[in-house]
mmCIF file of N, CA, C and O in Angstrom:
data_model
loop_
_atom_site.group_PDB
_atom_site.id
_atom_site.type_symbol
_atom_site.label_atom_id
_atom_site.label_comp_id
_atom_site.label_asym_id
_atom_site.label_seq_id
_atom_site.Cartn_x
_atom_site.Cartn_y
_atom_site.Cartn_z
ATOM 1 N N MET A 170 4.405 -3.576 -35.426
ATOM 2 C CA MET A 170 3.243 -3.885 -34.631
ATOM 3 C C MET A 170 2.677 -2.584 -34.074
ATOM 4 O O MET A 170 3.406 -1.716 -33.633
ATOM 5 N N SER A 171 1.361 -2.471 -34.090
ATOM 6 C CA SER A 171 0.716 -1.290 -33.518
ATOM 7 C C SER A 171 0.079 -1.651 -32.183
ATOM 8 O O SER A 171 -0.206 -2.823 -31.910
ATOM 9 N N PHE A 172 -0.131 -0.637 -31.367
ATOM 10 C CA PHE A 172 -0.708 -0.836 -30.044
ATOM 11 C C PHE A 172 -1.814 0.178 -29.825
ATOM 12 O O PHE A 172 -1.668 1.343 -30.187
ATOM 13 N N ASP A 173 -2.904 -0.279 -29.238
ATOM 14 C CA ASP A 173 -3.998 0.606 -28.853
ATOM 15 C C ASP A 173 -3.885 0.862 -27.361
ATOM 16 O O ASP A 173 -3.784 -0.078 -26.573
ATOM 17 N N ILE A 174 -3.913 2.126 -26.974
ATOM 18 C CA ILE A 174 -3.887 2.494 -25.566
ATOM 19 C C ILE A 174 -5.298 2.915 -25.177
ATOM 20 O O ILE A 174 -5.909 3.754 -25.838
ATOM 21 N N THR A 175 -5.798 2.312 -24.101
ATOM 22 C CA THR A 175 -7.168 2.546 -23.677
ATOM 23 C C THR A 175 -7.290 2.398 -22.160
ATOM 24 O O THR A 175 -6.379 1.888 -21.516
ATOM 25 N N THR A 176 -8.411 2.827 -21.638
ATOM 26 C CA THR A 176 -8.697 2.630 -20.218
ATOM 27 C C THR A 176 -9.029 1.157 -19.999
ATOM 28 O O THR A 176 -9.711 0.534 -20.820
ATOM 29 N N ALA A 177 -8.569 0.610 -18.894
ATOM 30 C CA ALA A 177 -8.800 -0.806 -18.599
ATOM 31 C C ALA A 177 -10.196 -0.992 -18.018
ATOM 32 O O ALA A 177 -10.457 -0.610 -16.882
ATOM 33 N N GLY A 178 -11.070 -1.571 -18.799
ATOM 34 C CA GLY A 178 -12.393 -1.912 -18.304
ATOM 35 C C GLY A 178 -12.320 -3.181 -17.471
ATOM 36 O O GLY A 178 -11.279 -3.835 -17.394
ATOM 37 N N PRO A 179 -13.425 -3.541 -16.830
ATOM 38 C CA PRO A 179 -13.426 -4.722 -15.956
ATOM 39 C C PRO A 179 -13.057 -6.023 -16.676
ATOM 40 O O PRO A 179 -12.523 -6.937 -16.052
ATOM 41 N N GLU A 180 -13.273 -6.081 -17.974
ATOM 42 C CA GLU A 180 -12.944 -7.294 -18.725
ATOM 43 C C GLU A 180 -11.440 -7.529 -18.830
ATOM 44 O O GLU A 180 -10.997 -8.619 -19.198
ATOM 45 N N TYR A 181 -10.640 -6.513 -18.499
ATOM 46 C CA TYR A 181 -9.185 -6.644 -18.578
ATOM 47 C C TYR A 181 -8.535 -6.884 -17.214
ATOM 48 O O TYR A 181 -7.320 -7.015 -17.126
ATOM 49 N N ARG A 182 -9.313 -6.954 -16.150
ATOM 50 C CA ARG A 182 -8.746 -7.089 -14.806
ATOM 51 C C ARG A 182 -7.871 -8.337 -14.664
ATOM 52 O O ARG A 182 -6.772 -8.286 -14.125
ATOM 53 N N ALA A 183 -8.335 -9.475 -15.141
ATOM 54 C CA ALA A 183 -7.558 -10.721 -15.030
ATOM 55 C C ALA A 183 -6.248 -10.616 -15.810
ATOM 56 O O ALA A 183 -5.192 -11.019 -15.317
ATOM 57 N N ALA A 184 -6.302 -10.050 -17.013
ATOM 58 C CA ALA A 184 -5.093 -9.891 -17.818
ATOM 59 C C ALA A 184 -4.117 -8.917 -17.154
ATOM 60 O O ALA A 184 -2.903 -9.119 -17.203
ATOM 61 N N LEU A 185 -4.648 -7.873 -16.525
ATOM 62 C CA LEU A 185 -3.806 -6.940 -15.774
ATOM 63 C C LEU A 185 -3.080 -7.659 -14.656
ATOM 64 O O LEU A 185 -1.875 -7.484 -14.462
ATOM 65 N N SER A 186 -3.802 -8.483 -13.925
ATOM 66 C CA SER A 186 -3.221 -9.234 -12.821
ATOM 67 C C SER A 186 -2.095 -10.138 -13.311
ATOM 68 O O SER A 186 -1.025 -10.211 -12.707
ATOM 69 N N VAL A 187 -2.308 -10.810 -14.426
ATOM 70 C CA VAL A 187 -1.282 -11.697 -14.994
ATOM 71 C C VAL A 187 -0.039 -10.901 -15.386
ATOM 72 O O VAL A 187 1.084 -11.299 -15.082
ATOM 73 N N LEU A 188 -0.227 -9.763 -16.050
ATOM 74 C CA LEU A 188 0.920 -8.946 -16.463
ATOM 75 C C LEU A 188 1.705 -8.464 -15.247
ATOM 76 O O LEU A 188 2.936 -8.514 -15.234
ATOM 77 N N LEU A 189 1.002 -8.026 -14.216
ATOM 78 C CA LEU A 189 1.695 -7.579 -13.006
ATOM 79 C C LEU A 189 2.478 -8.723 -12.369
ATOM 80 O O LEU A 189 3.608 -8.536 -11.925
ATOM 81 N N GLN A 190 1.896 -9.909 -12.344
ATOM 82 C CA GLN A 190 2.604 -11.083 -11.810
ATOM 83 C C GLN A 190 3.857 -11.367 -12.625
ATOM 84 O O GLN A 190 4.936 -11.612 -12.065
ATOM 85 N N GLN A 191 3.723 -11.364 -13.953
ATOM 86 C CA GLN A 191 4.851 -11.676 -14.839
ATOM 87 C C GLN A 191 6.010 -10.706 -14.671
ATOM 88 O O GLN A 191 7.161 -11.068 -14.895
ATOM 89 N N THR A 192 5.697 -9.486 -14.298
ATOM 90 C CA THR A 192 6.743 -8.467 -14.171
ATOM 91 C C THR A 192 7.188 -8.256 -12.731
ATOM 92 O O THR A 192 7.970 -7.353 -12.445
ATOM 93 N N GLY A 193 6.688 -9.091 -11.821
ATOM 94 C CA GLY A 193 7.124 -9.051 -10.436
ATOM 95 C C GLY A 193 6.517 -7.943 -9.598
ATOM 96 O O GLY A 193 7.054 -7.600 -8.547
ATOM 97 N N LEU A 194 5.410 -7.367 -10.052
ATOM 98 C CA LEU A 194 4.747 -6.309 -9.294
ATOM 99 C C LEU A 194 3.584 -6.869 -8.484
ATOM 100 O O LEU A 194 3.036 -7.923 -8.813
ATOM 101 N N HIS A 195 3.209 -6.128 -7.454
ATOM 102 C CA HIS A 195 2.086 -6.550 -6.619
ATOM 103 C C HIS A 195 0.798 -6.573 -7.445
ATOM 104 O O HIS A 195 0.535 -5.665 -8.214
ATOM 105 N N HIS A 196 0.044 -7.615 -7.277
ATOM 106 C CA HIS A 196 -1.226 -7.737 -7.978
ATOM 107 C C HIS A 196 -2.355 -8.093 -7.026
ATOM 108 O O HIS A 196 -3.526 -7.994 -7.373
ATOM 109 N N GLU A 197 -1.985 -8.474 -5.806
ATOM 110 C CA GLU A 197 -2.981 -8.907 -4.837
ATOM 111 C C GLU A 197 -3.951 -7.789 -4.482
ATOM 112 O O GLU A 197 -5.112 -8.039 -4.176
ATOM 113 N N ASP A 198 -3.490 -6.544 -4.509
ATOM 114 C CA ASP A 198 -4.334 -5.411 -4.132
ATOM 115 C C ASP A 198 -4.898 -4.671 -5.341
ATOM 116 O O ASP A 198 -5.360 -3.541 -5.226
ATOM 117 N N LEU A 199 -4.902 -5.320 -6.492
ATOM 118 C CA LEU A 199 -5.466 -4.719 -7.695
ATOM 119 C C LEU A 199 -6.943 -4.426 -7.442
ATOM 120 O O LEU A 199 -7.704 -5.319 -7.069
ATOM 121 N N PRO A 200 -7.367 -3.174 -7.602
ATOM 122 C CA PRO A 200 -8.763 -2.851 -7.294
ATOM 123 C C PRO A 200 -9.739 -3.534 -8.256
ATOM 124 O O PRO A 200 -9.389 -3.852 -9.392
ATOM 125 N N VAL A 201 -10.931 -3.748 -7.756
ATOM 126 C CA VAL A 201 -11.982 -4.332 -8.594
ATOM 127 C C VAL A 201 -12.289 -3.379 -9.752
ATOM 128 O O VAL A 201 -12.453 -3.804 -10.888
ATOM 129 N N ASP A 202 -12.346 -2.100 -9.443
ATOM 130 C CA ASP A 202 -12.596 -1.076 -10.462
ATOM 131 C C ASP A 202 -11.251 -0.638 -11.035
ATOM 132 O O ASP A 202 -10.450 -0.001 -10.354
ATOM 133 N N THR A 203 -10.993 -0.984 -12.269
ATOM 134 C CA THR A 203 -9.709 -0.675 -12.903
ATOM 135 C C THR A 203 -9.779 0.582 -13.777
ATOM 136 O O THR A 203 -8.966 0.758 -14.676
ATOM 137 N N ALA A 204 -10.722 1.462 -13.481
ATOM 138 C CA ALA A 204 -10.910 2.677 -14.276
ATOM 139 C C ALA A 204 -9.699 3.602 -14.237
ATOM 140 O O ALA A 204 -9.531 4.438 -15.122
ATOM 141 N N HIS A 205 -8.838 3.457 -13.227
ATOM 142 C CA HIS A 205 -7.654 4.305 -13.123
ATOM 143 C C HIS A 205 -6.402 3.595 -13.638
ATOM 144 O O HIS A 205 -5.295 3.860 -13.179
ATOM 145 N N PHE A 206 -6.598 2.699 -14.580
ATOM 146 C CA PHE A 206 -5.501 2.012 -15.244
ATOM 147 C C PHE A 206 -5.631 2.213 -16.745
ATOM 148 O O PHE A 206 -6.721 2.096 -17.301
ATOM 149 N N LEU A 207 -4.524 2.513 -17.378
ATOM 150 C CA LEU A 207 -4.458 2.496 -18.832
ATOM 151 C C LEU A 207 -3.738 1.222 -19.228
ATOM 152 O O LEU A 207 -2.881 0.732 -18.489
ATOM 153 N N ILE A 208 -4.093 0.708 -20.377
ATOM 154 C CA ILE A 208 -3.432 -0.488 -20.892
ATOM 155 C C ILE A 208 -3.084 -0.279 -22.358
ATOM 156 O O ILE A 208 -3.708 0.525 -23.043
ATOM 157 N N ALA A 209 -2.088 -1.012 -22.811
ATOM 158 C CA ALA A 209 -1.761 -1.077 -24.228
ATOM 159 C C ALA A 209 -2.100 -2.488 -24.687
ATOM 160 O O ALA A 209 -1.725 -3.470 -24.047
ATOM 161 N N LEU A 210 -2.822 -2.560 -25.783
ATOM 162 C CA LEU A 210 -3.217 -3.840 -26.369
ATOM 163 C C LEU A 210 -2.452 -4.040 -27.662
ATOM 164 O O LEU A 210 -2.357 -3.125 -28.487
ATOM 165 N N ASP A 211 -1.930 -5.248 -27.854
ATOM 166 C CA ASP A 211 -1.244 -5.537 -29.115
ATOM 167 C C ASP A 211 -2.273 -5.835 -30.200
ATOM 168 O O ASP A 211 -3.490 -5.738 -29.965
ATOM 169 N N ASP A 212 -1.812 -6.206 -31.380
ATOM 170 C CA ASP A 212 -2.701 -6.461 -32.515
ATOM 171 C C ASP A 212 -3.699 -7.589 -32.253
ATOM 172 O O ASP A 212 -4.746 -7.662 -32.895
ATOM 173 N N GLU A 213 -3.361 -8.467 -31.302
ATOM 174 C CA GLU A 213 -4.242 -9.601 -30.991
ATOM 175 C C GLU A 213 -5.138 -9.315 -29.791
ATOM 176 O O GLU A 213 -5.872 -10.197 -29.334
ATOM 177 N N GLY A 214 -5.075 -8.106 -29.246
ATOM 178 C CA GLY A 214 -5.910 -7.738 -28.103
ATOM 179 C C GLY A 214 -5.345 -8.152 -26.763
ATOM 180 O O GLY A 214 -6.037 -8.081 -25.753
ATOM 181 N N LYS A 215 -4.076 -8.543 -26.726
ATOM 182 C CA LYS A 215 -3.425 -8.954 -25.483
ATOM 183 C C LYS A 215 -2.901 -7.720 -24.749
ATOM 184 O O LYS A 215 -2.306 -6.827 -25.355
ATOM 185 N N VAL A 216 -3.093 -7.681 -23.419
ATOM 186 C CA VAL A 216 -2.574 -6.592 -22.589
ATOM 187 C C VAL A 216 -1.060 -6.765 -22.466
ATOM 188 O O VAL A 216 -0.593 -7.778 -21.952
ATOM 189 N N VAL A 217 -0.304 -5.772 -22.959
ATOM 190 C CA VAL A 217 1.159 -5.876 -22.944
ATOM 191 C C VAL A 217 1.831 -4.745 -22.170
ATOM 192 O O VAL A 217 3.058 -4.731 -22.030
ATOM 193 N N ASP A 218 1.055 -3.817 -21.662
ATOM 194 C CA ASP A 218 1.602 -2.684 -20.930
ATOM 195 C C ASP A 218 0.484 -2.112 -20.071
ATOM 196 O O ASP A 218 -0.681 -2.136 -20.468
ATOM 197 N N THR A 219 0.832 -1.608 -18.903
ATOM 198 C CA THR A 219 -0.160 -0.979 -18.043
ATOM 199 C C THR A 219 0.470 0.120 -17.208
ATOM 200 O O THR A 219 1.657 0.082 -16.901
ATOM 201 N N ALA A 220 -0.336 1.092 -16.891
ATOM 202 C CA ALA A 220 0.026 2.158 -15.965
ATOM 203 C C ALA A 220 -1.221 2.478 -15.164
ATOM 204 O O ALA A 220 -2.291 2.690 -15.737
ATOM 205 N N GLY A 221 -1.088 2.477 -13.854
ATOM 206 C CA GLY A 221 -2.235 2.764 -13.013
ATOM 207 C C GLY A 221 -1.902 3.793 -11.963
ATOM 208 O O GLY A 221 -0.737 4.097 -11.718
ATOM 209 N N TRP A 222 -2.912 4.342 -11.355
ATOM 210 C CA TRP A 222 -2.725 5.292 -10.274
ATOM 211 C C TRP A 222 -3.868 5.170 -9.289
ATOM 212 O O TRP A 222 -4.949 4.713 -9.614
ATOM 213 N N GLU A 223 -3.578 5.570 -8.066
ATOM 214 C CA GLU A 223 -4.571 5.607 -6.999
ATOM 215 C C GLU A 223 -4.788 7.072 -6.653
ATOM 216 O O GLU A 223 -3.833 7.835 -6.564
ATOM 217 N N LEU A 224 -6.039 7.460 -6.470
ATOM 218 C CA LEU A 224 -6.355 8.849 -6.154
ATOM 219 C C LEU A 224 -6.580 9.015 -4.662
ATOM 220 O O LEU A 224 -7.258 8.208 -4.031
ATOM 221 N N TYR A 225 -5.985 10.061 -4.125
ATOM 222 C CA TYR A 225 -6.135 10.436 -2.727
ATOM 223 C C TYR A 225 -6.476 11.917 -2.712
ATOM 224 O O TYR A 225 -5.578 12.762 -2.661
ATOM 225 N N GLY A 226 -7.756 12.220 -2.817
ATOM 226 C CA GLY A 226 -8.169 13.613 -2.932
ATOM 227 C C GLY A 226 -7.622 14.185 -4.224
ATOM 228 O O GLY A 226 -7.745 13.563 -5.280
ATOM 229 N N PRO A 227 -6.951 15.336 -4.157
ATOM 230 C CA PRO A 227 -6.410 15.944 -5.374
ATOM 231 C C PRO A 227 -5.055 15.362 -5.794
ATOM 232 O O PRO A 227 -4.469 15.779 -6.776
ATOM 233 N N THR A 228 -4.579 14.369 -5.046
ATOM 234 C CA THR A 228 -3.261 13.796 -5.300
ATOM 235 C C THR A 228 -3.397 12.394 -5.869
ATOM 236 O O THR A 228 -4.291 11.641 -5.497
ATOM 237 N N GLY A 229 -2.517 12.047 -6.764
ATOM 238 C CA GLY A 229 -2.503 10.707 -7.326
ATOM 239 C C GLY A 229 -1.176 10.013 -7.073
ATOM 240 O O GLY A 229 -0.124 10.653 -7.072
ATOM 241 N N LEU A 230 -1.240 8.728 -6.814
ATOM 242 C CA LEU A 230 -0.051 7.906 -6.624
ATOM 243 C C LEU A 230 0.094 7.010 -7.846
ATOM 244 O O LEU A 230 -0.779 6.205 -8.147
ATOM 245 N N PHE A 231 1.177 7.206 -8.581
ATOM 246 C CA PHE A 231 1.438 6.405 -9.770
ATOM 247 C C PHE A 231 1.863 5.018 -9.324
ATOM 248 O O PHE A 231 2.723 4.876 -8.471
ATOM 249 N N ARG A 232 1.243 3.988 -9.861
ATOM 250 C CA ARG A 232 1.567 2.618 -9.454
ATOM 251 C C ARG A 232 1.375 1.667 -10.631
ATOM 252 O O ARG A 232 0.784 2.022 -11.634
ATOM 253 N N SER A 233 1.883 0.485 -10.466
ATOM 254 C CA SER A 233 1.625 -0.597 -11.415
ATOM 255 C C SER A 233 1.982 -0.251 -12.856
ATOM 256 O O SER A 233 1.208 -0.456 -13.767
ATOM 257 N N PHE A 234 3.178 0.268 -13.046
ATOM 258 C CA PHE A 234 3.667 0.524 -14.395
ATOM 259 C C PHE A 234 4.451 -0.701 -14.833
ATOM 260 O O PHE A 234 5.454 -1.046 -14.212
ATOM 261 N N ALA A 235 3.964 -1.380 -15.872
ATOM 262 C CA ALA A 235 4.606 -2.625 -16.303
ATOM 263 C C ALA A 235 4.542 -2.766 -17.816
ATOM 264 O O ALA A 235 3.527 -2.455 -18.436
ATOM 265 N N VAL A 236 5.629 -3.250 -18.382
ATOM 266 C CA VAL A 236 5.698 -3.571 -19.811
ATOM 267 C C VAL A 236 6.091 -5.035 -19.927
ATOM 268 O O VAL A 236 7.050 -5.473 -19.294
ATOM 269 N N ALA A 237 5.347 -5.788 -20.706
ATOM 270 C CA ALA A 237 5.681 -7.196 -20.927
ATOM 271 C C ALA A 237 7.108 -7.293 -21.460
ATOM 272 O O ALA A 237 7.517 -6.483 -22.302
ATOM 273 N N PRO A 238 7.896 -8.253 -20.956
ATOM 274 C CA PRO A 238 9.310 -8.356 -21.348
ATOM 275 C C PRO A 238 9.548 -8.353 -22.861
ATOM 276 O O PRO A 238 10.495 -7.722 -23.336
ATOM 277 N N GLU A 239 8.693 -8.997 -23.612
ATOM 278 C CA GLU A 239 8.905 -9.083 -25.062
ATOM 279 C C GLU A 239 8.626 -7.770 -25.797
ATOM 280 O O GLU A 239 8.909 -7.646 -26.984
ATOM 281 N N HIS A 240 8.092 -6.762 -25.083
ATOM 282 C CA HIS A 240 7.792 -5.471 -25.715
ATOM 283 C C HIS A 240 8.625 -4.334 -25.135
ATOM 284 O O HIS A 240 8.349 -3.164 -25.415
ATOM 285 N N ARG A 241 9.646 -4.656 -24.378
ATOM 286 C CA ARG A 241 10.507 -3.630 -23.808
ATOM 287 C C ARG A 241 11.502 -3.127 -24.845
ATOM 288 O O ARG A 241 11.784 -3.794 -25.827
ATOM 289 N N LYS A 242 12.013 -1.948 -24.618
ATOM 290 C CA LYS A 242 13.038 -1.313 -25.460
ATOM 291 C C LYS A 242 12.517 -0.856 -26.818
ATOM 292 O O LYS A 242 13.290 -0.592 -27.723
ATOM 293 N N GLY A 243 11.194 -0.733 -26.949
ATOM 294 C CA GLY A 243 10.639 -0.277 -28.218
ATOM 295 C C GLY A 243 9.880 1.034 -28.122
ATOM 296 O O GLY A 243 9.279 1.478 -29.092
ATOM 297 N N GLY A 244 9.885 1.655 -26.935
ATOM 298 C CA GLY A 244 9.208 2.936 -26.774
ATOM 299 C C GLY A 244 7.765 2.837 -26.292
ATOM 300 O O GLY A 244 7.125 3.857 -26.060
ATOM 301 N N LEU A 245 7.254 1.620 -26.149
ATOM 302 C CA LEU A 245 5.868 1.453 -25.729
ATOM 303 C C LEU A 245 5.650 1.994 -24.314
ATOM 304 O O LEU A 245 4.667 2.685 -24.052
ATOM 305 N N GLY A 246 6.554 1.715 -23.411
ATOM 306 C CA GLY A 246 6.427 2.211 -22.046
ATOM 307 C C GLY A 246 6.386 3.730 -22.009
ATOM 308 O O GLY A 246 5.596 4.318 -21.266
ATOM 309 N N GLN A 247 7.204 4.356 -22.811
ATOM 310 C CA GLN A 247 7.225 5.818 -22.868
ATOM 311 C C GLN A 247 5.898 6.350 -23.397
ATOM 312 O O GLN A 247 5.377 7.339 -22.885
ATOM 313 N N ARG A 248 5.345 5.697 -24.399
ATOM 314 C CA ARG A 248 4.040 6.115 -24.937
ATOM 315 C C ARG A 248 2.957 6.010 -23.876
ATOM 316 O O ARG A 248 2.127 6.910 -23.732
ATOM 317 N N LEU A 249 2.945 4.906 -23.127
ATOM 318 C CA LEU A 249 1.918 4.729 -22.118
ATOM 319 C C LEU A 249 2.119 5.699 -20.965
ATOM 320 O O LEU A 249 1.153 6.245 -20.425
ATOM 321 N N TYR A 250 3.357 5.927 -20.569
ATOM 322 C CA TYR A 250 3.647 6.900 -19.530
ATOM 323 C C TYR A 250 3.106 8.273 -19.923
ATOM 324 O O TYR A 250 2.441 8.938 -19.134
ATOM 325 N N GLN A 251 3.360 8.688 -21.151
ATOM 326 C CA GLN A 251 2.877 9.992 -21.607
ATOM 327 C C GLN A 251 1.354 10.026 -21.633
ATOM 328 O O GLN A 251 0.742 11.021 -21.244
ATOM 329 N N ALA A 252 0.735 8.944 -22.063
ATOM 330 C CA ALA A 252 -0.734 8.880 -22.068
ATOM 331 C C ALA A 252 -1.290 8.990 -20.652
ATOM 332 O O ALA A 252 -2.301 9.659 -20.414
ATOM 333 N N ALA A 253 -0.624 8.352 -19.688
ATOM 334 C CA ALA A 253 -1.051 8.428 -18.293
ATOM 335 C C ALA A 253 -0.907 9.856 -17.768
ATOM 336 O O ALA A 253 -1.797 10.357 -17.071
ATOM 337 N N MET A 254 0.190 10.523 -18.091
ATOM 338 C CA MET A 254 0.390 11.895 -17.646
ATOM 339 C C MET A 254 -0.638 12.834 -18.284
ATOM 340 O O MET A 254 -1.151 13.738 -17.635
ATOM 341 N N ASP A 255 -0.958 12.597 -19.539
ATOM 342 C CA ASP A 255 -1.958 13.421 -20.230
ATOM 343 C C ASP A 255 -3.349 13.198 -19.656
ATOM 344 O O ASP A 255 -4.166 14.113 -19.628
ATOM 345 N N HIS A 256 -3.591 11.977 -19.208
ATOM 346 C CA HIS A 256 -4.902 11.632 -18.654
ATOM 347 C C HIS A 256 -5.135 12.367 -17.349
ATOM 348 O O HIS A 256 -6.161 12.844 -17.037
#
């Protein structure tokens, strides 16, 4: 299976919220603007991984790193983490 890593546009906000809920992370404070979130999409376009950060001046707080349970242990989280660091 291949995965596309991309910036989370507003159309992915609901799917992001669901993934965060499924993985036990806070989703109530998910910002309306999800421009500071990367997502991994599976072959069917489903959000299966996310990494987000909040900016505070020149500093960023890494938050909301989640991998769907069925996609763990395959290196996807590491790929998204590296993409977030490169971003």
